[in-house]
Amino acid sequence: MQTKKFNPVYNSYLIYIGVAIASGGVALYTPIIVAETGKSFSGFWAASILFGLNLGRVLGSYVGVRFSRLANHPLAVTGNILLEGIALYFMAYLQQAWALTLFALLAGLGSGLSFPGLKNYLLKLKGLDQASLFSKLALAIRMGLVGGYLTASFVPHDQLKLVFLIVFITFIVYGLFMLIAMRAISEHEEKGLAEEQKALSDQTVLTALAKNTGDDKPVELPLMFYLSNSVFWCFAVQPMIGFSLHIPKFTPEIPVSTPFWLAALVIIFFQIPISKRAVRTLDHFRFLKIGYACLFVSFAIMVVFTHSAAAVIISAILLSFGQVFYGPSLDVLVARFANKSAADTGRLMSQQMFYQSAGTMVGSLAGGVLFDLAQSMKMPGLNWSLLAVASLAMMILSKKKIPALYYNAGQRIPSTS
């Protein structure tokens, strides 16, 4: 029950604005540090920065699964946001590639611990549509990315201290906005304790029924569902490495940040309309399949038109469409499963981020390795060819196999009627 003083929409927008600001900081530093490291060292070491970042997210997500109640405390979420910002700030003063990777790991640890908590607090805003919450979150992220990529086009790439100072400030603001929203949401929860206790007892009965179906463990999402999420983000992160290394070598006529902010603009214009369409059809798996199809076409274009700047931009836009279709729909599927199974939503969100971060971790390292391999074999389109074939295979699996596993898991949950 909502009190007169508590405004869920206002608090959701506090979170969205904070996320947008921090996303701008991420977009500002990522292409710059990857491109600079690639020029000073190699594609492998450039990729290792994103590898370290995502390894940290994997570790943070794992800790969040094990200690979800502690990790989701407002002060813990805010502290982890600041940990990410501080670790990134110190990267401006590092001269060795391994040190950049180490501090990227610390930044990822903060991200992996804080971001599932952010989603958990959004889901505490009862009365707001889940699909809308996640689509607006994705929109906020992309709006921030546009601002960051545009800023990266004007900030001198050799002024790393200035770049990372701006990044640090964005994370301070993000942490403050999150803290204000989380405290308001927590206080509102305490005021409605009686209703929450009744709902909790109902969920306890439901969970007990689920355990009495012959399985001592709580109902879980199938492993392949999580792995498909890992694979998607493994492929989707490739352009962050691939384009950052590809553009200086094959299409130097465009700034390295150009495809990123153009792609982010696409998401700003199409995220909410497409998400609303997904809600109306109630078929989120169709949108997961379309997401993989967009990846396939994007990579295929890069195979055919490797030396074309226009192809790079078109490919990046298609990749953004893939994320528009895939990301929010996957979030909604996880949230709905948590509601049906009476599971800890924060724990499931941490599990989701664990597999997502694992995918981006492997993908970021593979992106650098595949780029170096393609250059050594004098086949510039080799890395894109392998990604296109793998995306096609996942699109086929997403048609029937993965949805069937998800719905079969759902059938193990007893009906409350």
Coordinates of C-alpha atoms in Angstrom, one line a residue:
M1 CA 0.0 0.0 0.0
Q2 CA 1.5 3.3 -1.0
T3 CA 1.6 6.2 1.4
K4 CA 0.8 9.8 0.3
K5 CA 4.4 10.9 0.8
F6 CA 6.0 8.1 -1.3
N7 CA 6.1 8.6 -5.0
P8 CA 7.3 5.4 -6.8
V9 CA 7.6 7.2 -10.2
Y10 CA 9.8 10.0 -8.7
N11 CA 12.1 7.5 -7.1
S12 CA 12.3 5.4 -10.2
Y13 CA 13.4 8.5 -12.1
L14 CA 16.0 9.2 -9.5
I15 CA 17.5 5.8 -10.3
Y16 CA 17.2 6.3 -14.0
I17 CA 18.9 9.7 -14.0
G18 CA 21.7 8.4 -11.8
V19 CA 22.2 5.4 -14.1
A20 CA 22.2 7.7 -17.2
I21 CA 24.9 9.9 -15.7
A22 CA 27.1 7.0 -14.8
S23 CA 26.6 5.4 -18.2
G24 CA 27.9 8.6 -19.7
G25 CA 31.0 8.2 -17.7
V26 CA 31.4 4.6 -18.9
A27 CA 30.9 5.6 -22.5
L28 CA 33.4 8.4 -22.2
Y29 CA 36.3 6.2 -21.0
T30 CA 35.8 2.8 -22.6
P31 CA 36.5 3.5 -26.3
I32 CA 39.4 5.8 -25.3
I33 CA 41.1 3.4 -23.0
V34 CA 40.6 0.5 -25.3
A35 CA 41.9 2.4 -28.4
E36 CA 44.9 3.9 -26.5
T37 CA 45.9 0.5 -25.0
G38 CA 45.5 -1.2 -28.4
K39 CA 47.9 1.3 -29.9
S40 CA 50.4 1.2 -27.0
F41 CA 50.4 -2.5 -26.4
S42 CA 48.2 -4.9 -28.5
G43 CA 44.7 -6.0 -29.2
F44 CA 45.1 -8.7 -26.5
W45 CA 45.9 -6.1 -23.8
A46 CA 43.1 -3.8 -24.9
A47 CA 40.7 -6.7 -24.6
S48 CA 42.2 -7.7 -21.2
I49 CA 40.8 -4.4 -19.7
L50 CA 37.3 -5.4 -20.6
F51 CA 38.1 -8.9 -19.5
G52 CA 39.2 -7.7 -16.1
L53 CA 36.1 -5.5 -15.8
N54 CA 33.8 -8.3 -16.5
L55 CA 35.7 -10.8 -14.4
G56 CA 35.1 -8.4 -11.5
R57 CA 31.4 -8.3 -12.4
V58 CA 31.3 -12.1 -12.4
L59 CA 32.9 -12.2 -8.9
G60 CA 30.7 -9.4 -7.6
S61 CA 27.6 -11.1 -8.9
Y62 CA 28.6 -14.4 -7.3
V63 CA 29.1 -12.7 -3.9
G64 CA 25.7 -11.0 -4.5
V65 CA 24.0 -14.4 -5.0
R66 CA 25.6 -15.8 -1.8
F67 CA 25.0 -12.7 0.4
S68 CA 22.0 -11.1 -1.4
R69 CA 20.6 -9.4 1.8
L70 CA 23.9 -7.8 2.7
A71 CA 24.7 -6.8 -0.9
N72 CA 21.3 -5.2 -1.4
H73 CA 21.6 -2.9 1.7
P74 CA 21.4 0.8 0.5
L75 CA 24.8 1.6 2.0
A76 CA 26.4 -1.5 0.4
V77 CA 25.0 -0.6 -3.0
T78 CA 26.2 3.0 -2.7
G79 CA 29.6 1.9 -1.4
N80 CA 30.1 -0.5 -4.3
I81 CA 29.1 2.3 -6.8
L82 CA 31.9 4.4 -5.3
L83 CA 34.3 1.5 -5.4
E84 CA 33.8 1.3 -9.1
G85 CA 34.3 5.1 -9.6
I86 CA 37.5 5.2 -7.4
A87 CA 39.0 2.2 -9.2
L88 CA 38.3 3.8 -12.6
Y89 CA 39.8 7.2 -11.5
F90 CA 43.1 5.6 -10.6
M91 CA 43.4 4.1 -14.1
A92 CA 44.4 7.5 -15.3
Y93 CA 47.7 7.2 -13.4
L94 CA 48.7 3.7 -14.5
Q95 CA 51.4 3.0 -17.1
Q96 CA 51.3 -0.8 -17.3
A97 CA 48.7 -2.8 -19.1
W98 CA 48.5 -5.4 -16.3
A99 CA 47.8 -2.7 -13.8
L100 CA 45.0 -1.3 -16.0
T101 CA 43.5 -4.8 -16.0
L102 CA 43.8 -5.1 -12.2
F103 CA 42.0 -1.9 -11.5
A104 CA 39.4 -2.7 -14.2
L105 CA 38.7 -5.9 -12.1
L106 CA 38.2 -3.8 -9.0
A107 CA 35.8 -1.5 -10.9
G108 CA 33.9 -4.6 -12.2
L109 CA 33.6 -6.0 -8.7
G110 CA 31.8 -2.8 -7.6
S111 CA 29.6 -3.0 -10.7
G112 CA 28.8 -6.6 -10.2
L113 CA 27.7 -6.0 -6.6
S114 CA 25.7 -2.8 -7.1
F115 CA 23.8 -3.3 -10.4
P116 CA 21.7 -6.3 -9.3
G117 CA 20.7 -4.3 -6.2
L118 CA 19.6 -1.5 -8.5
K119 CA 17.3 -3.8 -10.3
N120 CA 16.0 -5.2 -7.1
Y121 CA 15.1 -1.8 -5.8
L122 CA 13.3 -1.0 -9.0
L123 CA 11.2 -4.2 -8.6
K124 CA 10.3 -3.0 -5.1
L125 CA 8.3 -0.2 -6.7
K126 CA 5.0 -2.0 -6.7
G127 CA 2.3 -0.9 -9.1
L128 CA 4.8 0.0 -11.8
D129 CA 4.9 -2.4 -14.8
Q130 CA 8.0 -4.6 -14.9
A131 CA 8.5 -4.4 -18.6
S132 CA 8.2 -0.6 -18.5
L133 CA 10.7 -0.4 -15.6
F134 CA 13.3 -2.4 -17.5
S135 CA 12.8 -0.7 -20.8
K136 CA 13.1 2.7 -19.2
L137 CA 16.3 1.5 -17.4
A138 CA 17.7 0.4 -20.7
L139 CA 16.7 3.7 -22.2
A140 CA 18.4 5.6 -19.4
I141 CA 21.6 3.6 -20.0
R142 CA 21.6 4.4 -23.7
M143 CA 20.8 8.1 -23.2
G144 CA 23.9 8.3 -20.9
L145 CA 25.9 6.4 -23.5
V146 CA 25.0 8.9 -26.2
G147 CA 26.2 11.7 -24.0
G148 CA 29.4 9.9 -23.1
Y149 CA 30.3 8.9 -26.7
L150 CA 29.7 12.4 -28.0
T151 CA 31.9 13.8 -25.2
A152 CA 34.6 11.2 -26.1
S153 CA 34.6 12.7 -29.6
F154 CA 35.7 16.1 -28.3
V155 CA 37.9 15.2 -25.3
P156 CA 41.6 14.7 -26.3
H157 CA 42.4 11.0 -26.0
D158 CA 45.8 11.7 -24.4
Q159 CA 44.2 13.7 -21.5
L160 CA 43.4 10.5 -19.5
K161 CA 43.5 12.4 -16.1
L162 CA 40.7 14.7 -17.3
V163 CA 38.7 11.8 -18.7
F164 CA 38.8 9.7 -15.6
L165 CA 38.1 12.8 -13.3
I166 CA 34.9 13.3 -15.2
V167 CA 34.1 9.6 -14.9
F168 CA 34.7 9.7 -11.1
I169 CA 32.3 12.6 -10.7
T170 CA 29.6 10.8 -12.6
F171 CA 29.8 7.9 -10.2
I172 CA 29.6 10.1 -7.2
V173 CA 26.4 11.6 -8.5
Y174 CA 25.1 8.2 -9.4
G175 CA 25.8 6.9 -5.9
L176 CA 24.0 9.9 -4.3
F177 CA 20.9 9.5 -6.5
M178 CA 20.7 5.8 -5.8
L179 CA 21.1 6.3 -2.0
I180 CA 18.3 8.8 -1.9
A181 CA 16.0 6.6 -3.8
M182 CA 16.9 3.4 -2.0
R183 CA 16.4 5.0 1.5
A184 CA 13.0 6.2 0.4
I185 CA 12.0 2.8 -0.9
S186 CA 13.3 1.1 2.2
E187 CA 11.3 3.4 4.5
H188 CA 8.2 2.8 2.5
E189 CA 8.6 -0.9 2.9
E190 CA 8.9 -0.6 6.7
K191 CA 5.7 1.4 6.8
G192 CA 3.8 -1.3 5.0
L193 CA 5.3 -4.1 7.1
A194 CA 1.9 -5.7 8.0
E195 CA 1.0 -6.2 4.3
E196 CA 4.5 -7.4 3.5
Q197 CA 4.4 -9.9 6.3
K198 CA 1.2 -11.4 5.1
A199 CA 2.6 -11.6 1.5
L200 CA 5.7 -13.2 2.9
S201 CA 3.8 -15.9 4.7
D202 CA 1.9 -16.7 1.6
Q203 CA 5.2 -17.0 -0.3
T204 CA 6.6 -19.2 2.4
V205 CA 3.6 -21.6 1.9
L206 CA 4.1 -21.5 -1.8
T207 CA 7.8 -22.2 -1.5
A208 CA 7.1 -25.1 0.9
L209 CA 4.6 -26.6 -1.7
A210 CA 7.3 -26.3 -4.4
K211 CA 9.7 -28.2 -2.2
N212 CA 7.2 -30.9 -1.6
T213 CA 6.8 -31.7 -5.3
G214 CA 9.6 -34.2 -4.9
D215 CA 12.6 -31.8 -5.1
D216 CA 14.5 -30.6 -2.1
K217 CA 15.9 -27.7 -4.0
P218 CA 13.9 -24.5 -4.9
V219 CA 12.7 -24.3 -8.5
E220 CA 15.4 -22.7 -10.6
L221 CA 15.7 -21.4 -14.1
P222 CA 17.4 -23.9 -16.4
L223 CA 21.1 -23.6 -16.9
M224 CA 20.8 -23.3 -20.7
F225 CA 18.5 -20.2 -20.3
Y226 CA 21.3 -18.5 -18.3
L227 CA 24.0 -19.7 -20.8
S228 CA 22.0 -18.3 -23.7
N229 CA 22.2 -15.0 -22.0
S230 CA 25.9 -15.4 -21.5
V231 CA 26.4 -16.2 -25.2
F232 CA 24.3 -13.2 -26.4
W233 CA 26.4 -10.8 -24.4
C234 CA 29.6 -12.6 -25.4
F235 CA 28.7 -11.7 -29.0
A236 CA 27.2 -8.3 -28.2
V237 CA 30.4 -7.0 -26.5
Q238 CA 32.5 -7.9 -29.6
P239 CA 32.1 -4.5 -31.3
M240 CA 33.3 -2.7 -28.2
I241 CA 36.6 -4.4 -28.8
G242 CA 36.2 -5.2 -32.5
F243 CA 35.2 -1.7 -33.6
S244 CA 37.7 0.0 -31.3
L245 CA 40.5 -2.0 -32.9
H246 CA 39.0 -2.2 -36.4
I247 CA 38.3 1.5 -37.0
P248 CA 41.9 2.9 -36.5
K249 CA 43.2 0.2 -38.8
F250 CA 40.6 -0.1 -41.6
T251 CA 38.3 2.9 -41.4
P252 CA 40.3 5.8 -39.8
E253 CA 38.1 8.4 -41.6
I254 CA 35.6 8.1 -38.7
P255 CA 36.2 8.7 -35.0
V256 CA 36.4 5.6 -32.9
S257 CA 33.4 6.6 -30.8
T258 CA 31.1 7.3 -33.8
P259 CA 29.3 4.0 -34.2
F260 CA 28.7 3.8 -30.5
W261 CA 26.8 7.0 -30.0
L262 CA 24.9 6.5 -33.3
A263 CA 23.9 3.1 -32.1
A264 CA 22.9 4.4 -28.7
L265 CA 20.6 7.0 -30.4
V266 CA 18.8 4.1 -32.1
I267 CA 18.1 2.6 -28.7
I268 CA 16.8 5.9 -27.3
F269 CA 14.2 6.1 -30.1
F270 CA 13.2 2.5 -30.3
Q271 CA 13.6 1.0 -26.8
I272 CA 10.2 1.9 -25.3
P273 CA 8.1 1.4 -28.4
I274 CA 9.5 -2.1 -29.0
S275 CA 9.2 -3.0 -25.3
K276 CA 5.6 -2.0 -25.3
R277 CA 5.0 -4.2 -28.4
A278 CA 6.7 -7.1 -26.5
V279 CA 4.2 -6.6 -23.6
R280 CA 1.2 -6.6 -25.9
T281 CA 2.3 -9.8 -27.5
L282 CA 3.4 -11.4 -24.2
D283 CA 5.9 -13.3 -26.3
H284 CA 9.3 -12.2 -25.0
F285 CA 11.1 -15.3 -26.5
R286 CA 10.2 -14.0 -30.0
F287 CA 12.1 -10.9 -29.1
L288 CA 15.1 -12.9 -27.8
K289 CA 15.2 -14.6 -31.2
I290 CA 15.0 -11.3 -33.1
G291 CA 17.9 -10.1 -30.9
Y292 CA 20.1 -12.9 -32.2
A293 CA 19.0 -12.3 -35.7
C294 CA 20.1 -8.7 -35.5
L295 CA 23.6 -9.9 -34.3
F296 CA 23.8 -12.3 -37.3
V297 CA 23.0 -9.7 -39.9
S298 CA 25.3 -7.2 -38.2
F299 CA 28.3 -9.5 -38.3
A300 CA 27.5 -10.7 -41.8
I301 CA 27.7 -7.1 -43.1
M302 CA 31.1 -6.7 -41.5
V303 CA 32.3 -9.9 -43.3
V304 CA 31.2 -8.6 -46.7
F305 CA 32.1 -4.9 -46.3
T306 CA 35.1 -5.0 -44.0
H307 CA 36.8 -1.8 -45.2
S308 CA 33.6 0.3 -45.4
A309 CA 33.0 3.0 -42.8
A310 CA 29.3 3.0 -43.6
A311 CA 29.2 -0.8 -43.0
V312 CA 30.7 -0.2 -39.5
I313 CA 27.9 2.3 -38.7
I314 CA 25.1 0.1 -40.0
S315 CA 26.6 -2.9 -38.2
A316 CA 26.7 -1.0 -34.9
I317 CA 23.1 0.1 -35.4
L318 CA 21.9 -3.4 -36.0
L319 CA 23.7 -4.6 -32.9
S320 CA 21.8 -1.9 -30.9
F321 CA 18.5 -3.2 -32.3
G322 CA 19.6 -6.7 -31.1
Q323 CA 20.1 -5.3 -27.6
V324 CA 16.7 -3.4 -27.7
F325 CA 14.9 -6.6 -28.4
Y326 CA 16.9 -8.9 -26.2
G327 CA 17.8 -7.0 -23.0
P328 CA 14.5 -5.9 -21.4
S329 CA 12.7 -9.0 -22.5
L330 CA 15.3 -11.2 -20.7
D331 CA 14.9 -9.1 -17.6
V332 CA 11.1 -9.5 -17.6
L333 CA 11.3 -13.2 -18.1
V334 CA 13.6 -13.5 -15.0
A335 CA 11.4 -11.2 -12.9
R336 CA 8.2 -13.1 -13.8
F337 CA 9.8 -16.4 -13.0
A338 CA 10.9 -15.0 -9.6
N339 CA 7.3 -13.9 -8.9
K340 CA 5.9 -17.3 -9.8
S341 CA 8.5 -19.3 -7.8
A342 CA 8.5 -17.0 -4.8
A343 CA 12.3 -16.8 -5.2
D344 CA 14.5 -14.0 -3.8
T345 CA 14.4 -11.5 -6.7
G346 CA 17.7 -10.0 -5.8
R347 CA 19.4 -13.4 -5.9
L348 CA 17.9 -14.2 -9.3
M349 CA 19.0 -10.8 -10.6
S350 CA 22.5 -11.5 -9.3
Q351 CA 22.5 -14.9 -11.0
Q352 CA 21.4 -13.3 -14.2
M353 CA 24.2 -10.7 -14.0
F354 CA 26.7 -13.4 -13.1
Y355 CA 26.1 -15.2 -16.4
Q356 CA 25.8 -12.0 -18.4
S357 CA 29.1 -10.7 -17.0
A358 CA 30.7 -14.1 -17.6
G359 CA 29.6 -13.8 -21.3
T360 CA 31.0 -10.3 -21.7
M361 CA 34.2 -11.3 -19.9
V362 CA 34.8 -14.2 -22.3
G363 CA 33.6 -12.1 -25.2
S364 CA 35.8 -9.1 -24.5
L365 CA 39.0 -11.2 -24.3
A366 CA 37.9 -13.3 -27.4
G367 CA 37.3 -10.0 -29.3
G368 CA 41.0 -9.0 -29.0
V369 CA 42.3 -12.5 -29.6
L370 CA 40.0 -13.0 -32.7
F371 CA 41.1 -9.6 -34.1
D372 CA 44.8 -10.4 -33.6
L373 CA 44.2 -13.8 -35.2
A374 CA 42.4 -12.3 -38.2
Q375 CA 45.4 -9.9 -38.8
S376 CA 48.0 -12.6 -38.4
M377 CA 46.2 -14.8 -41.0
K378 CA 45.6 -11.7 -43.2
M379 CA 41.9 -12.4 -43.3
P380 CA 40.3 -9.1 -41.9
G381 CA 36.8 -10.6 -41.9
L382 CA 37.6 -13.8 -40.1
N383 CA 36.6 -12.6 -36.6
W384 CA 33.2 -11.3 -37.9
S385 CA 32.7 -14.6 -39.9
L386 CA 33.0 -16.7 -36.8
L387 CA 30.6 -14.5 -34.9
A388 CA 28.0 -14.6 -37.7
V389 CA 28.0 -18.4 -37.8
A390 CA 27.7 -18.7 -34.0
S391 CA 24.9 -16.1 -33.9
L392 CA 22.9 -18.0 -36.5
A393 CA 23.2 -21.2 -34.4
M394 CA 21.9 -19.4 -31.3
M395 CA 19.0 -17.9 -33.2
I396 CA 18.0 -21.5 -34.1
L397 CA 18.2 -22.6 -30.5
S398 CA 16.2 -19.6 -29.3
K399 CA 13.3 -20.6 -31.6
K400 CA 12.1 -23.7 -29.6
K401 CA 14.8 -25.3 -27.4
I402 CA 15.4 -22.5 -24.9
P403 CA 11.7 -21.4 -24.5
A404 CA 10.7 -25.1 -23.9
L405 CA 13.2 -25.4 -21.1
Y406 CA 11.9 -22.2 -19.5
Y407 CA 8.3 -23.2 -19.6
N408 CA 9.0 -26.7 -18.4
A409 CA 10.7 -25.2 -15.3
G410 CA 7.7 -23.0 -14.8
Q411 CA 5.4 -26.0 -14.8
R412 CA 7.1 -27.3 -11.7
I413 CA 5.8 -24.3 -9.8
P414 CA 2.4 -25.2 -8.1
S415 CA -0.6 -23.0 -9.0
T416 CA -1.8 -20.6 -6.3
S417 CA -5.4 -20.9 -7.5

